[in-house]
PDB file of C-alpha atoms in Angstrom:
ATOM      1  CA  MET M   1       0.034  -0.044  -0.097  1.00 48.00           C
ATOM      2  CA  ALA M   2       1.412   3.416  -0.914  1.00 48.00           C
ATOM      3  CA  ARG M   3       2.033   5.873   1.852  1.00 54.00           C
ATOM      4  CA  THR M   4      -0.757   8.185   0.475  1.00 56.00           C
ATOM      5  CA  GLU M   5      -3.141   5.301   1.032  1.00 75.00           C
ATOM      6  CA  LEU M   6      -2.253   4.794   4.481  1.00 91.00           C
ATOM      7  CA  MET M   7      -4.672   7.669   5.689  1.00 95.00           C
ATOM      8  CA  THR M   8      -7.689   8.478   3.822  1.00 95.00           C
ATOM      9  CA  VAL M   9     -10.492  11.048   4.285  1.00 96.00           C
ATOM     10  CA  ARG M  10     -14.133  10.515   3.744  1.00 96.00           C
ATOM     11  CA  ASP M  11     -17.377  12.656   4.615  1.00 95.00           C
ATOM     12  CA  SER M  12     -20.182  12.291   7.002  1.00 96.00           C
ATOM     13  CA  ALA M  13     -22.400  15.290   6.537  1.00 95.00           C
ATOM     14  CA  ASP M  14     -20.209  18.220   7.489  1.00 95.00           C
ATOM     15  CA  ILE M  15     -17.790  15.966   9.505  1.00 97.00           C
ATOM     16  CA  LYS M  16     -14.478  14.696   7.997  1.00 97.00           C
ATOM     17  CA  ILE M  17     -13.568  11.181   9.016  1.00 97.00           C
ATOM     18  CA  ILE M  18      -9.936  10.097   8.848  1.00 97.00           C
ATOM     19  CA  ASP M  19      -9.296   6.382   8.541  1.00 97.00           C
ATOM     20  CA  VAL M  20      -5.585   5.553   9.739  1.00 97.00           C
ATOM     21  CA  MET M  21      -4.338   2.443   8.422  1.00 95.00           C
ATOM     22  CA  THR M  22      -0.711   2.532   9.650  1.00 94.00           C
ATOM     23  CA  ASP M  23       0.858   2.465  13.084  1.00 94.00           C
ATOM     24  CA  LEU M  24       1.804   5.900  14.220  1.00 93.00           C
ATOM     25  CA  SER M  25       5.411   6.541  14.930  1.00 89.00           C
ATOM     26  CA  SER M  26       7.003   9.909  14.363  1.00 88.00           C
ATOM     27  CA  TYR M  27       7.209   9.526  10.546  1.00 89.00           C
ATOM     28  CA  ALA M  28       3.431   8.784  10.066  1.00 91.00           C
ATOM     29  CA  ALA M  29       2.564  11.329  12.658  1.00 91.00           C
ATOM     30  CA  LEU M  30       3.960  13.852  10.123  1.00 91.00           C
ATOM     31  CA  ASP M  31       1.593  12.650   7.462  1.00 93.00           C
ATOM     32  CA  LEU M  32      -1.367  12.718  10.025  1.00 95.00           C
ATOM     33  CA  ARG M  33      -0.452  16.351  10.922  1.00 95.00           C
ATOM     34  CA  LYS M  34      -0.261  17.292   7.120  1.00 95.00           C
ATOM     35  CA  ILE M  35      -3.742  16.108   6.486  1.00 96.00           C
ATOM     36  CA  LEU M  36      -5.248  17.684   9.593  1.00 96.00           C
ATOM     37  CA  ASP M  37      -3.558  20.990   8.915  1.00 96.00           C
ATOM     38  CA  GLY M  38      -4.990  20.703   5.270  1.00 96.00           C
ATOM     39  CA  LEU M  39      -8.446  20.190   6.521  1.00 96.00           C
ATOM     40  CA  ILE M  40      -8.176  23.053   8.916  1.00 96.00           C
ATOM     41  CA  ALA M  41      -6.918  25.214   6.217  1.00 96.00           C
ATOM     42  CA  ASN M  42     -10.053  24.285   4.250  1.00 96.00           C
ATOM     43  CA  LYS M  43     -12.335  25.461   7.152  1.00 95.00           C
ATOM     44  CA  VAL M  44     -13.234  22.059   8.400  1.00 96.00           C
ATOM     45  CA  ASP M  45     -13.957  22.105  12.107  1.00 96.00           C
ATOM     46  CA  LYS M  46     -15.411  18.706  12.855  1.00 97.00           C
ATOM     47  CA  VAL M  47     -13.128  15.668  12.470  1.00 98.00           C
ATOM     48  CA  VAL M  48     -13.299  12.037  13.631  1.00 98.00           C
ATOM     49  CA  VAL M  49     -10.184   9.944  13.325  1.00 98.00           C
ATOM     50  CA  ASN M  50     -10.771   6.193  13.069  1.00 98.00           C
ATOM     51  CA  PHE M  51      -7.914   4.021  14.741  1.00 98.00           C
ATOM     52  CA  SER M  52      -9.419   0.552  14.102  1.00 97.00           C
ATOM     53  CA  GLU M  53      -6.419  -0.431  12.053  1.00 96.00           C
ATOM     54  CA  VAL M  54      -3.693   1.117  14.335  1.00 97.00           C
ATOM     55  CA  ASN M  55      -1.728  -0.824  16.932  1.00 95.00           C
ATOM     56  CA  HIS M  56       0.886   1.745  18.010  1.00 97.00           C
ATOM     57  CA  ILE M  57       0.896   5.436  18.674  1.00 97.00           C
ATOM     58  CA  ASN M  58       3.860   7.428  20.171  1.00 96.00           C
ATOM     59  CA  SER M  59       3.779  10.605  22.080  1.00 96.00           C
ATOM     60  CA  THR M  60       4.541  12.685  18.981  1.00 94.00           C
ATOM     61  CA  ALA M  61       1.329  11.497  17.277  1.00 96.00           C
ATOM     62  CA  VAL M  62      -0.735  12.007  20.674  1.00 97.00           C
ATOM     63  CA  GLY M  63       0.815  15.529  21.001  1.00 96.00           C
ATOM     64  CA  THR M  64      -0.301  16.158  17.290  1.00 95.00           C
ATOM     65  CA  LEU M  65      -3.784  15.210  18.032  1.00 97.00           C
ATOM     66  CA  VAL M  66      -4.072  17.256  21.296  1.00 97.00           C
ATOM     67  CA  GLY M  67      -2.750  20.194  19.509  1.00 96.00           C
ATOM     68  CA  ILE M  68      -5.346  19.802  16.544  1.00 96.00           C
ATOM     69  CA  ALA M  69      -8.147  19.174  19.012  1.00 97.00           C
ATOM     70  CA  LYS M  70      -7.238  22.522  20.710  1.00 96.00           C
ATOM     71  CA  ARG M  71      -7.132  24.472  17.293  1.00 96.00           C
ATOM     72  CA  LEU M  72     -10.499  23.090  16.038  1.00 97.00           C
ATOM     73  CA  ARG M  73     -12.217  23.940  19.390  1.00 97.00           C
ATOM     74  CA  GLN M  74     -10.952  27.494  18.977  1.00 96.00           C
ATOM     75  CA  ASN M  75     -12.936  27.383  15.574  1.00 94.00           C
ATOM     76  CA  GLY M  76     -16.080  26.071  17.208  1.00 96.00           C
ATOM     77  CA  GLY M  77     -15.480  22.513  16.239  1.00 97.00           C
ATOM     78  CA  ASP M  78     -13.751  19.495  17.704  1.00 97.00           C
ATOM     79  CA  LEU M  79     -11.756  16.454  17.168  1.00 98.00           C
ATOM     80  CA  LYS M  80     -12.894  13.108  18.421  1.00 98.00           C
ATOM     81  CA  LEU M  81     -11.233   9.562  18.255  1.00 98.00           C
ATOM     82  CA  CYS M  82     -12.653   6.099  18.084  1.00 98.00           C
ATOM     83  CA  HIS M  83     -11.905   2.531  18.000  1.00 98.00           C
ATOM     84  CA  LEU M  84      -8.696   2.588  20.056  1.00 97.00           C
ATOM     85  CA  GLY M  85      -7.362  -0.720  20.974  1.00 94.00           C
ATOM     86  CA  PRO M  86      -5.571  -1.453  24.292  1.00 94.00           C
ATOM     87  CA  PRO M  87      -2.089  -0.396  23.364  1.00 95.00           C
ATOM     88  CA  LEU M  88      -3.472   2.995  22.259  1.00 97.00           C
ATOM     89  CA  THR M  89      -5.595   3.586  25.189  1.00 96.00           C
ATOM     90  CA  ARG M  90      -2.667   2.734  27.475  1.00 96.00           C
ATOM     91  CA  THR M  91      -0.567   5.485  25.754  1.00 97.00           C
ATOM     92  CA  PHE M  92      -3.316   8.006  25.832  1.00 97.00           C
ATOM     93  CA  ASN M  93      -3.992   7.171  29.605  1.00 97.00           C
ATOM     94  CA  LEU M  94      -0.250   7.328  30.529  1.00 96.00           C
ATOM     95  CA  ILE M  95       0.229  10.655  28.959  1.00 96.00           C
ATOM     96  CA  GLY M  96      -3.253  11.976  30.360  1.00 96.00           C
ATOM     97  CA  ALA M  97      -4.531  12.815  26.947  1.00 96.00           C
ATOM     98  CA  SER M  98      -7.582  10.884  27.209  1.00 95.00           C
ATOM     99  CA  SER M  99      -8.843  13.691  29.595  1.00 94.00           C
ATOM    100  CA  VAL M 100      -8.150  16.172  26.973  1.00 95.00           C
ATOM    101  CA  VAL M 101      -9.433  14.617  23.751  1.00 97.00           C
ATOM    102  CA  GLU M 102     -12.826  12.843  23.491  1.00 97.00           C
ATOM    103  CA  ILE M 103     -12.444   9.129  22.791  1.00 98.00           C
ATOM    104  CA  TYR M 104     -15.444   6.763  21.637  1.00 98.00           C
ATOM    105  CA  GLU M 105     -15.805   3.160  21.362  1.00 97.00           C
ATOM    106  CA  SER M 106     -17.463   3.414  17.787  1.00 98.00           C
ATOM    107  CA  GLU M 107     -17.337   5.809  14.903  1.00 98.00           C
ATOM    108  CA  LYS M 108     -21.252   5.999  15.195  1.00 98.00           C
ATOM    109  CA  SER M 109     -20.936   7.270  18.799  1.00 98.00           C
ATOM    110  CA  ALA M 110     -18.148   9.607  17.805  1.00 98.00           C
ATOM    111  CA  LEU M 111     -20.213  11.139  15.023  1.00 98.00           C
ATOM    112  CA  ALA M 112     -23.417  11.314  17.260  1.00 97.00           C
ATOM    113  CA  ALA M 113     -21.306  13.269  19.932  1.00 96.00           C
ATOM    114  CA  PHE M 114     -21.082  16.528  17.516  1.00 94.00           C
TER     115      PHE M 114
ATOM    116  CA  MET L   1      20.367   3.833  11.919  1.00 94.00           C
ATOM    117  CA  PRO L   2      20.398   7.053   9.826  1.00 93.00           C
ATOM    118  CA  SER L   3      19.077   9.892  11.966  1.00 92.00           C
ATOM    119  CA  ASN L   4      15.756  10.177  10.052  1.00 91.00           C
ATOM    120  CA  VAL L   5      12.298   9.437  11.470  1.00 91.00           C
ATOM    121  CA  CYS L   6      11.518   7.212   8.598  1.00 91.00           C
ATOM    122  CA  TYR L   7      13.725   4.578   9.927  1.00 94.00           C
ATOM    123  CA  ILE L   8      12.085   4.458  13.384  1.00 94.00           C
ATOM    124  CA  GLU L   9       9.243   2.152  12.396  1.00 93.00           C
ATOM    125  CA  SER L  10      11.707  -0.461  11.147  1.00 95.00           C
ATOM    126  CA  VAL L  11      13.553  -0.301  14.556  1.00 96.00           C
ATOM    127  CA  ARG L  12      10.245  -0.692  16.394  1.00 96.00           C
ATOM    128  CA  VAL L  13       9.247  -3.791  14.422  1.00 96.00           C
ATOM    129  CA  PHE L  14      12.684  -5.312  14.990  1.00 97.00           C
ATOM    130  CA  ILE L  15      12.537  -4.932  18.782  1.00 98.00           C
ATOM    131  CA  GLY L  16       8.878  -6.129  18.832  1.00 97.00           C
ATOM    132  CA  LYS L  17       9.915  -9.340  16.927  1.00 98.00           C
ATOM    133  CA  LEU L  18      12.839  -9.927  19.157  1.00 98.00           C
ATOM    134  CA  SER L  19      10.737  -9.258  22.388  1.00 98.00           C
ATOM    135  CA  GLU L  20       8.173 -11.872  21.233  1.00 97.00           C
ATOM    136  CA  THR L  21      10.863 -14.284  20.703  1.00 97.00           C
ATOM    137  CA  LEU L  22      12.385 -13.754  23.894  1.00 97.00           C
ATOM    138  CA  GLY L  23       8.937 -14.592  25.660  1.00 97.00           C
ATOM    139  CA  PHE L  24       7.671 -11.075  26.539  1.00 98.00           C
ATOM    140  CA  THR L  25       3.986 -10.827  26.808  1.00 97.00           C
ATOM    141  CA  LYS L  26       2.024  -8.948  24.083  1.00 96.00           C
ATOM    142  CA  LYS L  27       1.457  -6.013  26.468  1.00 95.00           C
ATOM    143  CA  ARG L  28       4.982  -5.882  27.612  1.00 97.00           C
ATOM    144  CA  THR L  29       6.211  -6.123  23.797  1.00 97.00           C
ATOM    145  CA  ALA L  30       4.146  -3.036  23.187  1.00 97.00           C
ATOM    146  CA  ASP L  31       5.632  -1.303  26.070  1.00 97.00           C
ATOM    147  CA  ILE L  32       9.313  -2.194  24.926  1.00 98.00           C
ATOM    148  CA  GLN L  33       8.266  -0.919  21.344  1.00 97.00           C
ATOM    149  CA  LEU L  34       6.787   2.320  22.622  1.00 97.00           C
ATOM    150  CA  ALA L  35       9.744   3.073  24.800  1.00 97.00           C
ATOM    151  CA  LEU L  36      12.282   2.521  22.008  1.00 97.00           C
ATOM    152  CA  ASP L  37      10.114   4.616  19.697  1.00 97.00           C
ATOM    153  CA  GLU L  38      10.220   7.488  22.115  1.00 96.00           C
ATOM    154  CA  ILE L  39      13.996   7.167  22.690  1.00 96.00           C
ATOM    155  CA  CYS L  40      14.770   6.975  18.860  1.00 95.00           C
ATOM    156  CA  SER L  41      12.497  10.014  18.157  1.00 94.00           C
ATOM    157  CA  ASN L  42      14.305  11.996  20.838  1.00 90.00           C
ATOM    158  CA  ALA L  43      17.781  10.971  19.386  1.00 92.00           C
ATOM    159  CA  VAL L  44      16.626  11.930  15.978  1.00 91.00           C
ATOM    160  CA  ASN L  45      14.778  15.106  16.681  1.00 86.00           C
ATOM    161  CA  HIS L  46      16.865  16.539  19.569  1.00 82.00           C
ATOM    162  CA  GLY L  47      20.266  14.644  19.390  1.00 81.00           C
ATOM    163  CA  SER L  48      21.305  14.868  15.779  1.00 80.00           C
ATOM    164  CA  LYS L  49      22.878  17.739  13.717  1.00 81.00           C
ATOM    165  CA  SER L  50      21.104  16.423  10.447  1.00 83.00           C
ATOM    166  CA  THR L  51      19.817  13.383   8.604  1.00 84.00           C
ATOM    167  CA  GLU L  52      23.422  12.668   7.855  1.00 84.00           C
ATOM    168  CA  SER L  53      24.007  11.705  11.399  1.00 88.00           C
ATOM    169  CA  VAL L  54      23.880   8.269  12.854  1.00 91.00           C
ATOM    170  CA  VAL L  55      22.064   6.817  15.781  1.00 95.00           C
ATOM    171  CA  ILE L  56      23.617   3.749  17.254  1.00 95.00           C
ATOM    172  CA  ILE L  57      21.412   1.062  18.848  1.00 97.00           C
ATOM    173  CA  ILE L  58      22.912  -1.676  21.006  1.00 98.00           C
ATOM    174  CA  VAL L  59      20.661  -4.459  22.092  1.00 98.00           C
ATOM    175  CA  THR L  60      21.857  -6.788  24.923  1.00 98.00           C
ATOM    176  CA  VAL L  61      19.857  -9.937  25.475  1.00 98.00           C
ATOM    177  CA  ASP L  62      20.599 -11.584  28.951  1.00 97.00           C
ATOM    178  CA  LYS L  63      18.700 -14.542  30.753  1.00 95.00           C
ATOM    179  CA  GLN L  64      17.447 -11.858  33.205  1.00 96.00           C
ATOM    180  CA  PHE L  65      16.887  -8.832  31.207  1.00 97.00           C
ATOM    181  CA  LEU L  66      16.733  -7.028  27.713  1.00 98.00           C
ATOM    182  CA  GLU L  67      18.564  -3.862  27.638  1.00 98.00           C
ATOM    183  CA  VAL L  68      18.722  -1.349  24.755  1.00 98.00           C
ATOM    184  CA  MET L  69      21.125   1.513  24.460  1.00 97.00           C
ATOM    185  CA  VAL L  70      20.379   4.334  21.975  1.00 96.00           C
ATOM    186  CA  ARG L  71      23.448   6.526  21.198  1.00 93.00           C
ATOM    187  CA  ASP L  72      23.024   9.972  19.373  1.00 91.00           C
ATOM    188  CA  THR L  73      25.982  12.222  18.344  1.00 87.00           C
ATOM    189  CA  GLY L  74      24.312  15.484  19.708  1.00 84.00           C
ATOM    190  CA  ASP L  75      22.784  18.789  18.059  1.00 79.00           C
ATOM    191  CA  ARG L  76      24.923  21.831  18.774  1.00 65.00           C
ATOM    192  CA  ASN L  77      21.605  23.694  18.797  1.00 64.00           C
ATOM    193  CA  THR L  78      20.351  21.641  21.834  1.00 58.00           C
ATOM    194  CA  THR L  79      23.511  21.194  23.813  1.00 57.00           C
ATOM    195  CA  ASN L  80      23.008  19.773  27.222  1.00 58.00           C
ATOM    196  CA  TRP L  81      19.336  18.669  26.771  1.00 61.00           C
ATOM    197  CA  PHE L  82      20.087  15.816  28.688  1.00 67.00           C
ATOM    198  CA  THR L  83      21.313  17.547  31.885  1.00 72.00           C
ATOM    199  CA  PRO L  84      19.456  16.811  35.135  1.00 74.00           C
ATOM    200  CA  GLU L  85      18.192  20.261  35.274  1.00 78.00           C
ATOM    201  CA  ARG L  86      16.873  20.222  31.709  1.00 77.00           C
ATOM    202  CA  LEU L  87      15.267  16.833  32.408  1.00 78.00           C
ATOM    203  CA  ALA L  88      13.637  18.138  35.591  1.00 82.00           C
ATOM    204  CA  GLU L  89      12.464  21.238  33.688  1.00 83.00           C
ATOM    205  CA  ILE L  90      11.004  19.100  30.889  1.00 81.00           C
ATOM    206  CA  GLN L  91       9.237  16.836  33.487  1.00 82.00           C
ATOM    207  CA  ALA L  92       7.859  19.963  35.389  1.00 85.00           C
ATOM    208  CA  GLN L  93       6.501  21.400  32.362  1.00 86.00           C
ATOM    209  CA  ARG L  94       4.718  18.276  31.138  1.00 90.00           C
ATOM    210  CA  THR L  95       0.939  18.482  31.151  1.00 91.00           C
ATOM    211  CA  PRO L  96      -1.687  16.481  29.498  1.00 89.00           C
ATOM    212  CA  GLU L  97      -2.763  19.450  27.544  1.00 88.00           C
ATOM    213  CA  GLY L  98       0.788  19.859  26.286  1.00 89.00           C
ATOM    214  CA  GLU L  99       1.781  18.756  22.671  1.00 88.00           C
ATOM    215  CA  GLY L 100       5.381  17.665  23.743  1.00 88.00           C
ATOM    216  CA  GLY L 101       7.553  16.685  26.530  1.00 87.00           C
ATOM    217  CA  HIS L 102       5.946  13.291  27.132  1.00 93.00           C
ATOM    218  CA  GLY L 103       8.702  11.001  25.729  1.00 93.00           C
ATOM    219  CA  LEU L 104      10.863  10.886  28.858  1.00 91.00           C
ATOM    220  CA  TYR L 105       7.793  10.433  31.044  1.00 93.00           C
ATOM    221  CA  LEU L 106       6.639   7.441  29.032  1.00 95.00           C
ATOM    222  CA  ILE L 107      10.226   6.060  29.224  1.00 95.00           C
ATOM    223  CA  GLU L 108      10.044   6.267  32.925  1.00 93.00           C
ATOM    224  CA  CYS L 109       6.611   4.437  33.036  1.00 94.00           C
ATOM    225  CA  LEU L 110       7.329   1.848  30.581  1.00 97.00           C
ATOM    226  CA  THR L 111      10.874   0.576  31.671  1.00 97.00           C
ATOM    227  CA  ASP L 112      12.244  -1.441  34.606  1.00 97.00           C
ATOM    228  CA  GLY L 113      14.976   1.239  34.705  1.00 96.00           C
ATOM    229  CA  HIS L 114      16.695   3.808  32.493  1.00 95.00           C
ATOM    230  CA  LYS L 115      19.763   5.810  32.455  1.00 94.00           C
ATOM    231  CA  ILE L 116      20.478   9.068  30.559  1.00 92.00           C
ATOM    232  CA  GLN L 117      24.115  10.271  30.258  1.00 90.00           C
ATOM    233  CA  ALA L 118      26.443  12.288  28.018  1.00 88.00           C
ATOM    234  CA  ASN L 119      28.877  10.394  25.676  1.00 89.00           C
ATOM    235  CA  ASN L 120      32.236  11.317  24.153  1.00 87.00           C
ATOM    236  CA  SER L 121      30.518  12.350  20.905  1.00 84.00           C
ATOM    237  CA  GLY L 122      28.799  15.298  22.367  1.00 85.00           C
ATOM    238  CA  GLY L 123      25.499  13.459  22.460  1.00 88.00           C
ATOM    239  CA  THR L 124      23.468  11.280  24.612  1.00 90.00           C
ATOM    240  CA  ASP L 125      23.280   7.630  25.553  1.00 93.00           C
ATOM    241  CA  VAL L 126      19.878   6.494  26.823  1.00 94.00           C
ATOM    242  CA  THR L 127      19.770   2.980  28.207  1.00 97.00           C
ATOM    243  CA  VAL L 128      16.736   1.131  29.200  1.00 97.00           C
ATOM    244  CA  HIS L 129      16.133  -2.067  31.075  1.00 97.00           C
ATOM    245  CA  PHE L 130      13.372  -4.660  30.785  1.00 98.00           C
ATOM    246  CA  ASN L 131      13.288  -7.573  33.336  1.00 98.00           C
ATOM    247  CA  ARG L 132      12.346 -10.914  31.650  1.00 95.00           C
TER     248      ARG L 132
END
């Protein structure tokens, strides 16, 4: 799979959903940041990131998501995350980011939370 | 490893396979992978002059433990980032709302011991220890 296909963006009404299909070390975190920066530049303010295919995330990627959530909230929107497996939940909990970014079990519940 | 973030994933996969082979649990293997990811990210982002620099990784397997040492060559712009004072400052400033500064905290949480010290190349050696 080409790197550009490892993260895709789709729509659900006025909400953008990013499907991440790669583990998130620092390199992939740069790609995720580029996509999210691009969405914000295009006036998108509601974003869901689906992590169902992700087994690893590092603190750089978590920090990126925290920063993006803060920017989206300043614009009146928000960032919501869904389908975090145990390794990702552990990383978010250790850092404390699970109290900063909203996390949902399913994509449906994340979308409904807007 | 060349000092470029694109190589960190390969290191993470390698240490994961090795940890599984050594009999670490799935959860502990994930901890080891995350710790090494954080150390290598710090070495590349804070401990290297450029992508031409090299990060050396030494893995020691013992009956009692797995130990990994990551050596960078230093970045003249962030000299002494590893000093006890600087490390204490990073830790004190860390908050869940912050976008950075979590790596060292995670290393503390995920390992059975760690050591950070200056090396002769002007860089930093970070050694982490995992009991078997």
